[in-house]
Coordinates of C-alpha atoms in Angstrom, one line a residue:
X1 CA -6.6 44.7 51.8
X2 CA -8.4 41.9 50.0
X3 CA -6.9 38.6 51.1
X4 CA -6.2 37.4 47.5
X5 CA -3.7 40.8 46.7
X6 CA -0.3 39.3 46.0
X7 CA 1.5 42.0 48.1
X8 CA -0.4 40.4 51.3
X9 CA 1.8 37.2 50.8
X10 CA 4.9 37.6 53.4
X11 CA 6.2 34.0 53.6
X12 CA 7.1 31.7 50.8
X13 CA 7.9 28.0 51.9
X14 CA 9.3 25.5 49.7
X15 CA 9.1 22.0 51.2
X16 CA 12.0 19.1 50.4
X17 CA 14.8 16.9 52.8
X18 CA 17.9 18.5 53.8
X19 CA 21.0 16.3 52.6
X20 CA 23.2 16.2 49.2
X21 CA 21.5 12.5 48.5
X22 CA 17.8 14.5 48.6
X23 CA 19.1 17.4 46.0
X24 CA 17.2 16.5 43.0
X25 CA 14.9 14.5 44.1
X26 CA 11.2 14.2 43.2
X27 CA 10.1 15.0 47.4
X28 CA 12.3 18.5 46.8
X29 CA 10.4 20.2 44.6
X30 CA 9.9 22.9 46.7
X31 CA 13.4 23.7 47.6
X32 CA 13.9 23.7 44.1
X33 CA 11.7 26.3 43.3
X34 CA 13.1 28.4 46.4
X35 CA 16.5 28.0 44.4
X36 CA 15.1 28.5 41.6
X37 CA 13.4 32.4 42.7
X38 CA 16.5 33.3 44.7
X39 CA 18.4 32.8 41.0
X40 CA 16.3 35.4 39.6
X41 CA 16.7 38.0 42.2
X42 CA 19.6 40.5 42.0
X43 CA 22.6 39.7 43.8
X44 CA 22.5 40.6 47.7
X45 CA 18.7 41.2 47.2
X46 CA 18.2 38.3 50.3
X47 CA 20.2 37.4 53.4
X48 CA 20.1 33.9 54.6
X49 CA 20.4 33.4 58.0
X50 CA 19.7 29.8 59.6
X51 CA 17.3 29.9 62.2
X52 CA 13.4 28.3 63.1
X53 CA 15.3 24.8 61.9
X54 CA 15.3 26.4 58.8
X55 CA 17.4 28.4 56.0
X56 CA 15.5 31.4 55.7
X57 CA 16.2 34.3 53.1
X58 CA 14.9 37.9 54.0
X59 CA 14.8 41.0 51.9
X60 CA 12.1 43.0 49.8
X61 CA 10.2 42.8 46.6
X62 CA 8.1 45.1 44.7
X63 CA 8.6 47.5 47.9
X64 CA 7.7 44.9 50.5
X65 CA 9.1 43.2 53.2
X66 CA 10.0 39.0 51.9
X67 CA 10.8 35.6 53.5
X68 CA 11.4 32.6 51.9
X69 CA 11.9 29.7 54.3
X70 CA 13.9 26.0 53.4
X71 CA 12.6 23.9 56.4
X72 CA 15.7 21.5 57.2
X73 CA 13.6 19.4 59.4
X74 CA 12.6 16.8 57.4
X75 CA 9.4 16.7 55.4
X76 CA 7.1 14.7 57.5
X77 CA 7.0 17.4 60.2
X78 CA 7.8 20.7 58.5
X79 CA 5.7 22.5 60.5
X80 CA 7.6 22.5 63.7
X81 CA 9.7 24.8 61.4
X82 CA 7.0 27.0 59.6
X83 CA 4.6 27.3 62.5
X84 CA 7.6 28.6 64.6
X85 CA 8.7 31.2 62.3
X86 CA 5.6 32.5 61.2
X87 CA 4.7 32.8 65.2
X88 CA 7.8 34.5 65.3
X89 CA 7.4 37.0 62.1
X90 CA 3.7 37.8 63.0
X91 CA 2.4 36.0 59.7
X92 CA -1.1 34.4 59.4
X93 CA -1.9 31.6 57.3
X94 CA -3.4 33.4 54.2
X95 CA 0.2 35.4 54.1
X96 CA 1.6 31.9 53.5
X97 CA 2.6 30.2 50.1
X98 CA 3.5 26.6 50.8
X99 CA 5.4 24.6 47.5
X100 CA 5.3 21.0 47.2
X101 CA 5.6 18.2 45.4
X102 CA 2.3 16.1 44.6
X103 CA 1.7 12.2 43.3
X104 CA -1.4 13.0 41.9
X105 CA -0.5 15.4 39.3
X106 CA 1.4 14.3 35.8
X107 CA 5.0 15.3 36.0
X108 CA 5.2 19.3 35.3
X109 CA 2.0 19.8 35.5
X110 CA 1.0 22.5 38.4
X111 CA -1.8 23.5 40.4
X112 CA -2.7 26.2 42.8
X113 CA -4.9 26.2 45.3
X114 CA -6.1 28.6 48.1
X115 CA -6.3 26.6 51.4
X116 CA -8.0 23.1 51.2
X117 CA -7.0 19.2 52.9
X118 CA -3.4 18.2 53.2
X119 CA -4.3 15.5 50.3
X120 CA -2.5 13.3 51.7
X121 CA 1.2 15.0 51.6
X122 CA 2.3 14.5 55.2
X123 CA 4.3 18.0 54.7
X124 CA 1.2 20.1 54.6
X125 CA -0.1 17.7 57.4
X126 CA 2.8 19.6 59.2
X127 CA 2.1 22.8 58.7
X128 CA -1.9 22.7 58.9
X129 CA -1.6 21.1 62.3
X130 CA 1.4 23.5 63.2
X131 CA -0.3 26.6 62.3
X132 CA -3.8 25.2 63.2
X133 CA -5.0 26.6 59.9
X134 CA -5.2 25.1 56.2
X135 CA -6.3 28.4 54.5
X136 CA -2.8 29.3 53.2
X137 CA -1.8 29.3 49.6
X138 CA -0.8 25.9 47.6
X139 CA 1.8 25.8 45.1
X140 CA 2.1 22.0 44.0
X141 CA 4.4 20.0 41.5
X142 CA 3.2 17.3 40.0
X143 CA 5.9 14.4 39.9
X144 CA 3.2 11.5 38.9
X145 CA 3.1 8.0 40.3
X146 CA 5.4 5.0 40.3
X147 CA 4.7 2.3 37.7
X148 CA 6.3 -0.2 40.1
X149 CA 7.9 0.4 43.5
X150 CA 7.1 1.8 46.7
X151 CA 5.7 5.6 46.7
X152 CA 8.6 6.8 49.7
X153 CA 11.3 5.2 47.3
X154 CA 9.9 7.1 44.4
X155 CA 9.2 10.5 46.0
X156 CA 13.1 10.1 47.2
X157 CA 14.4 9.5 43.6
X158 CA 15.1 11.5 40.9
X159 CA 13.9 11.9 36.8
X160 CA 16.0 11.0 34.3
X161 CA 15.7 11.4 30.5
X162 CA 13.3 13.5 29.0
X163 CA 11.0 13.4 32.5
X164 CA 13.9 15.5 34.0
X165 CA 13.6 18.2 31.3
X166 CA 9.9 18.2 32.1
X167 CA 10.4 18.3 35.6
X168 CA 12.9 21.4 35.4
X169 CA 10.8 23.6 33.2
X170 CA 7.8 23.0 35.8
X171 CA 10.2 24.3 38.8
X172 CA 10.5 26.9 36.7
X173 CA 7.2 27.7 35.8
X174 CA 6.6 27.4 39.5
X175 CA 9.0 30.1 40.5
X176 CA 7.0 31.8 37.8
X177 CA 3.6 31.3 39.3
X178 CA 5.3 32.5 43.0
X179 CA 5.7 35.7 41.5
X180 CA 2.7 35.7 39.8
X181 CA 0.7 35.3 43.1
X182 CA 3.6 38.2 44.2
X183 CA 2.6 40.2 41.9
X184 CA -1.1 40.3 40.9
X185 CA -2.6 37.6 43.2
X186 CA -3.7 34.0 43.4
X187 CA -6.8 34.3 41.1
X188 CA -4.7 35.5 38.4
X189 CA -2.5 33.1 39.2
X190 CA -4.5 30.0 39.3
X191 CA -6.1 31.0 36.3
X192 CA -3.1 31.0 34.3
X193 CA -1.1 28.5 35.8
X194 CA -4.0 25.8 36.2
X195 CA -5.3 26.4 33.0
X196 CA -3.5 23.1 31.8
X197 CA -4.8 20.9 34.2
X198 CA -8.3 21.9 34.8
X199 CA -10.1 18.8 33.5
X200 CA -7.4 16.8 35.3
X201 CA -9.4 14.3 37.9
X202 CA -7.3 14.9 41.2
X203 CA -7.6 14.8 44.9
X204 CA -8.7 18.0 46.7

């Protein structure tokens, strides 16, 4: 099976805080788009269960077996929940979509990626030192910068105004582009979904 075919994806991971006063923040972007995809899906499609320091949803889609994983330890050291359950699961890294949040993006702008640095998101620091791989599949969020501030205090509030409605159509259009990858793969996927944002100057 080629390693870009969407049906060899087995974990999806969105990345965010646990707490009510993280909820709509800017850092839980991935959480978010978790929500966001278990919306979609047909009542009782998934069973949560709580385990790996994690809430963790199981069931099938498009005739394959599914996890989607909320690490609840904090973002800064996610993957002492990831690596754990994907140990557990018998999942490799290129089975692994990972969704985040990222600075360096205009807010609801996306970009996928295969594999690649942590860019400087101490989440996917995590998990590339807890799985001792970086070659699993990128889903970010673009939130943008502060104009004044410190980064930690603006990755921990939320948008307001018009910004807001940006940022909830790009959590949607994420959970789009997670079953895009699902479905047909991450080439088609990141040529769709990165189309806006290829001439963007960004980290890699």
């Amino acid at each position: 099976m080629a390693a870009d075919s969407g049906c060899s994806v087995k974990l999806i991971v969105g990345l965010g805080n646990p707490g009510a006063e993280y909820a709509n923040s800017r850092h839980n972007a991935g959480f978010m788009v978790i929500e966001r995809l278990l919306a979609g899906f047909p009542e009782g499609r998934f069973t949560e269960s709580h385990t790996a320091e994690s809430r963790v949803f199981t069931g099938r889609y498009r005739g394959k077996n599914l996890v989607l994983q909320m690490p609840l330890t904090y973002m800064n050291v996610s993957g002492s929940a990831v690596a754990p359950l994907s140990r557990r699961l018998g999942i490799e890294a290129p089975e692994i979509v990972v969704i985040s949040d990222d600075l360096d993006l205009e807010p609801g702008r996306l970009r996928l990626r295969q594999g690649g640095s942590d860019g400087g998101h101490n989440g996917l620091k995590s998990i590339i030192a807890g799985l001792g791989s970086a070659n699993f599949k990128r889903v970010r969020v673009g939130i943008g910068r502060p104009e004044a501030g410190t980064t930690a205090d603006y990755v921990l509030s939320g948008f307001q105004g018009e910004e807001e409605k940006t940022f909830n159509a790009a959590i949607d259009r994420a959970a789009e582009a997670v079953l895009t990858i699902l479905g047909a793969g991450m080439s088609a996927a990141m040529n769709k979904f990165n189309a806006a944002v290829k001439n963007d100057t960004e980290k890699e």
